[in-house]
PDB file of C-alpha atoms in Angstrom:
ATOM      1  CA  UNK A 141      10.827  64.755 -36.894  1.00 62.00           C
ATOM      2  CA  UNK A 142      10.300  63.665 -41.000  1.00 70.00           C
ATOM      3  CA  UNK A 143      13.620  62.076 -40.786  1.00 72.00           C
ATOM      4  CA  UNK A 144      12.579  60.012 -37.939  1.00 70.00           C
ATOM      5  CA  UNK A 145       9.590  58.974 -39.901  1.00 71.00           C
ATOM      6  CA  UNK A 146      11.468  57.638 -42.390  1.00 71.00           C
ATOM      7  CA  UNK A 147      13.480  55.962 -39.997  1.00 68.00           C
ATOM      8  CA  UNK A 148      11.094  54.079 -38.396  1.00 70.00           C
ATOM      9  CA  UNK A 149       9.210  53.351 -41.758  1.00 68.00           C
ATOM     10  CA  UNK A 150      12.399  51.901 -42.766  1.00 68.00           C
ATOM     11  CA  UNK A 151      13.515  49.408 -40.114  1.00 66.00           C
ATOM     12  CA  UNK A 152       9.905  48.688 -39.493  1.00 66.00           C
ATOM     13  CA  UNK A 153       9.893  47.681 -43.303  1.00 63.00           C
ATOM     14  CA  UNK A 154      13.585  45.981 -42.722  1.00 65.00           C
ATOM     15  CA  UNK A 155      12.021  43.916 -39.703  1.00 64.00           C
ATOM     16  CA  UNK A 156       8.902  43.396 -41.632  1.00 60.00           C
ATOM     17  CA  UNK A 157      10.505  41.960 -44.812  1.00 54.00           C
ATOM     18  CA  UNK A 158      13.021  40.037 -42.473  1.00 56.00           C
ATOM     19  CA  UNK A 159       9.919  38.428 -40.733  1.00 54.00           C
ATOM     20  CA  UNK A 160       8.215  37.493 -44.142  1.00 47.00           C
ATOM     21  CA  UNK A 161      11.338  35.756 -45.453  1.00 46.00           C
ATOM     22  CA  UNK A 162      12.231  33.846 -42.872  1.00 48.00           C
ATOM     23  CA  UNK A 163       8.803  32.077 -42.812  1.00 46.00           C
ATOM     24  CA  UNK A 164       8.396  31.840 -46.323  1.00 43.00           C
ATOM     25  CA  UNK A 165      11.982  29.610 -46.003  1.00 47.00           C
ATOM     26  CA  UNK A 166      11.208  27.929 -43.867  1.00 48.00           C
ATOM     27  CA  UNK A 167      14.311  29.703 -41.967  1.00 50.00           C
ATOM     28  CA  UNK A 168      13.375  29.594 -38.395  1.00 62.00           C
ATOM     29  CA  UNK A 169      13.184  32.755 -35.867  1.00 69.00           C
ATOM     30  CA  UNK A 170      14.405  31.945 -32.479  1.00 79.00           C
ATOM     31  CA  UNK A 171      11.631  30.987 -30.214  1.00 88.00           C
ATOM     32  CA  UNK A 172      13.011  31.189 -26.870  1.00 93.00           C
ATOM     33  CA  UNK A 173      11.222  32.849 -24.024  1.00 96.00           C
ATOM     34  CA  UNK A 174      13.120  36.019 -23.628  1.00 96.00           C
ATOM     35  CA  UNK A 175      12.938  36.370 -27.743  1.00 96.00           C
ATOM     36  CA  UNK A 176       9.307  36.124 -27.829  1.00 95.00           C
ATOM     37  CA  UNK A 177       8.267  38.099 -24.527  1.00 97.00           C
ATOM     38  CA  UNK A 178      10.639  40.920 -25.978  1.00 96.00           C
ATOM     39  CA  UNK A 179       8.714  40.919 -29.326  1.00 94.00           C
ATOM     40  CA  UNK A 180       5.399  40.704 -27.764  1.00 94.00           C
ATOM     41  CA  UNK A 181       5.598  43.486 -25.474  1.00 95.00           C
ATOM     42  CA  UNK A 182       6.928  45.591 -28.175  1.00 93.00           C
ATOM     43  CA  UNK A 183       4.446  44.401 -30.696  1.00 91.00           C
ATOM     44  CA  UNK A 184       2.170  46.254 -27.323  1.00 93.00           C
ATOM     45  CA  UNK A 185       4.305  49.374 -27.184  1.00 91.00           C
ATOM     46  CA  UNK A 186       5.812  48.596 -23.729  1.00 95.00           C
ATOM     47  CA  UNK A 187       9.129  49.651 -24.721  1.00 95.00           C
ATOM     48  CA  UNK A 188      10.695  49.174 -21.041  1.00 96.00           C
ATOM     49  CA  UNK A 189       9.555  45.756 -21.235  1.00 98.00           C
ATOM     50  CA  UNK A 190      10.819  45.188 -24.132  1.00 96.00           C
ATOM     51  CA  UNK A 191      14.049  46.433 -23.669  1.00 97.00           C
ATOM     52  CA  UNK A 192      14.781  44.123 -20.862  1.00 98.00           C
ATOM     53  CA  UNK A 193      13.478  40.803 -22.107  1.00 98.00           C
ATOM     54  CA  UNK A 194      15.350  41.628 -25.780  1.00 97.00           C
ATOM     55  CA  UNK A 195      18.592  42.806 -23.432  1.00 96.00           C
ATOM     56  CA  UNK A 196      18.261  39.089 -21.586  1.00 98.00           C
ATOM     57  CA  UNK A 197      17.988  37.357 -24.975  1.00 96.00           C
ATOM     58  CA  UNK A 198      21.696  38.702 -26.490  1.00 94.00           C
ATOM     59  CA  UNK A 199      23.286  38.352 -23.352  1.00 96.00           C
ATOM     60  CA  UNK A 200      21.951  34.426 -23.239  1.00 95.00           C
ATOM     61  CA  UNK A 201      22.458  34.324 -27.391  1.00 92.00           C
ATOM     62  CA  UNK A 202      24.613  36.953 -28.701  1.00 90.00           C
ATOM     63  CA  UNK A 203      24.175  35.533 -31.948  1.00 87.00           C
ATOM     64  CA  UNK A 204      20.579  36.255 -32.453  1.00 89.00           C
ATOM     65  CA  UNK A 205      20.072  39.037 -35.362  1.00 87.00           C
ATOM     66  CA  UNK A 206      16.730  39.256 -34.913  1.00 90.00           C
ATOM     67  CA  UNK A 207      16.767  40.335 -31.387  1.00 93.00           C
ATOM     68  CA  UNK A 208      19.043  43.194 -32.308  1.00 91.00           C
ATOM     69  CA  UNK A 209      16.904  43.938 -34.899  1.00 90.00           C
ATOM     70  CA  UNK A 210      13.827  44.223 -33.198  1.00 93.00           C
ATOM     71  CA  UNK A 211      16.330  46.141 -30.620  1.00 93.00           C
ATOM     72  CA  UNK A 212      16.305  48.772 -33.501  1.00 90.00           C
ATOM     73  CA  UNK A 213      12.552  48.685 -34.147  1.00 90.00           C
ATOM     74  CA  UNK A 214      12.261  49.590 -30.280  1.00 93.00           C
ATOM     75  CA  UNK A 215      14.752  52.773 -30.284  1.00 92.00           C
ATOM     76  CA  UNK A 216      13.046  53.810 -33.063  1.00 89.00           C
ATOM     77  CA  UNK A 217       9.932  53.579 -30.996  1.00 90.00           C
ATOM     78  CA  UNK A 218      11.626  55.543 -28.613  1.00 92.00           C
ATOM     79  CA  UNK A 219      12.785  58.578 -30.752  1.00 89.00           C
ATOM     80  CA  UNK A 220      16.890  56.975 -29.803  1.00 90.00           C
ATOM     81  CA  UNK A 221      17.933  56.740 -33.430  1.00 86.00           C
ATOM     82  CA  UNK A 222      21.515  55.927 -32.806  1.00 88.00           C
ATOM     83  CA  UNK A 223      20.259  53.637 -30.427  1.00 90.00           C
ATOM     84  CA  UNK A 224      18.931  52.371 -33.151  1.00 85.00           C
ATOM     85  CA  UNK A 225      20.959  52.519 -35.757  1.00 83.00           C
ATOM     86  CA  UNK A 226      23.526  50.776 -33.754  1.00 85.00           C
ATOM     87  CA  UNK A 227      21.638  47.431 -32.860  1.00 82.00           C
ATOM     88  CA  UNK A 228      20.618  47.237 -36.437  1.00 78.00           C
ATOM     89  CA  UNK A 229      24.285  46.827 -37.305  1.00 76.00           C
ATOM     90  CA  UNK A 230      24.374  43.989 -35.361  1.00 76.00           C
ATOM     91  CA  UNK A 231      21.317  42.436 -37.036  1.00 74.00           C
ATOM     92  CA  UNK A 232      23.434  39.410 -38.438  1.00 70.00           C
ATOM     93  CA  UNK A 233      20.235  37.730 -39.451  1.00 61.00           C
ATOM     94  CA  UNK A 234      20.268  33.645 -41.710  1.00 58.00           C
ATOM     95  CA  UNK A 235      20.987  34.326 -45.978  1.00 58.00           C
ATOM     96  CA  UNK A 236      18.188  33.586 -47.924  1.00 51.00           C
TER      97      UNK A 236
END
């Protein structure tokens, strides 16, 4: 249970920092609809939600990192770590 702690603490850091960055760029997040419903119903802990709105975004743009990141923040959520782990590694999100 500690090491999922840390897990959490860590992408939720990873996301966090990721977040930060990109605005303080100027680099911009995707803002599409199934992007931002997906963030905002985990931001609300409705992890089923979630799941399918993030799910809609990468099949529609496979190339958005921070969908699979916050894809990682959600298994984490739900105690899936490989999940997790796993959709973080797909995170290809813009250099800074």
């Amino acid at each position: 249970m500690k090491t999922m702690r840390i897990m959490k603490t860590i992408l939720l850091a990873i996301f966090a920092f990721s977040t930060l960055t990109a605005f303080a760029d100027d680099v911009k997040q995707p803002n599409s609809y199934n992007y931002v419903q997906g963030v905002t119903a985990l931001n609300q802990g409705n992890y089923d939600e979630a799941l399918e709105y993030l799910n809609k975004e990468i099949s529609e743009y496979p190339q958005n990192g921070y969908a699979y990141l916050a894809l990682g923040v959600l298994y984490i959520g739900k105690e899936q770590p490989v999940e997790a782990l796993a959709n973080s590694n797909f995170a290809k999100l813009p250099r800074l």
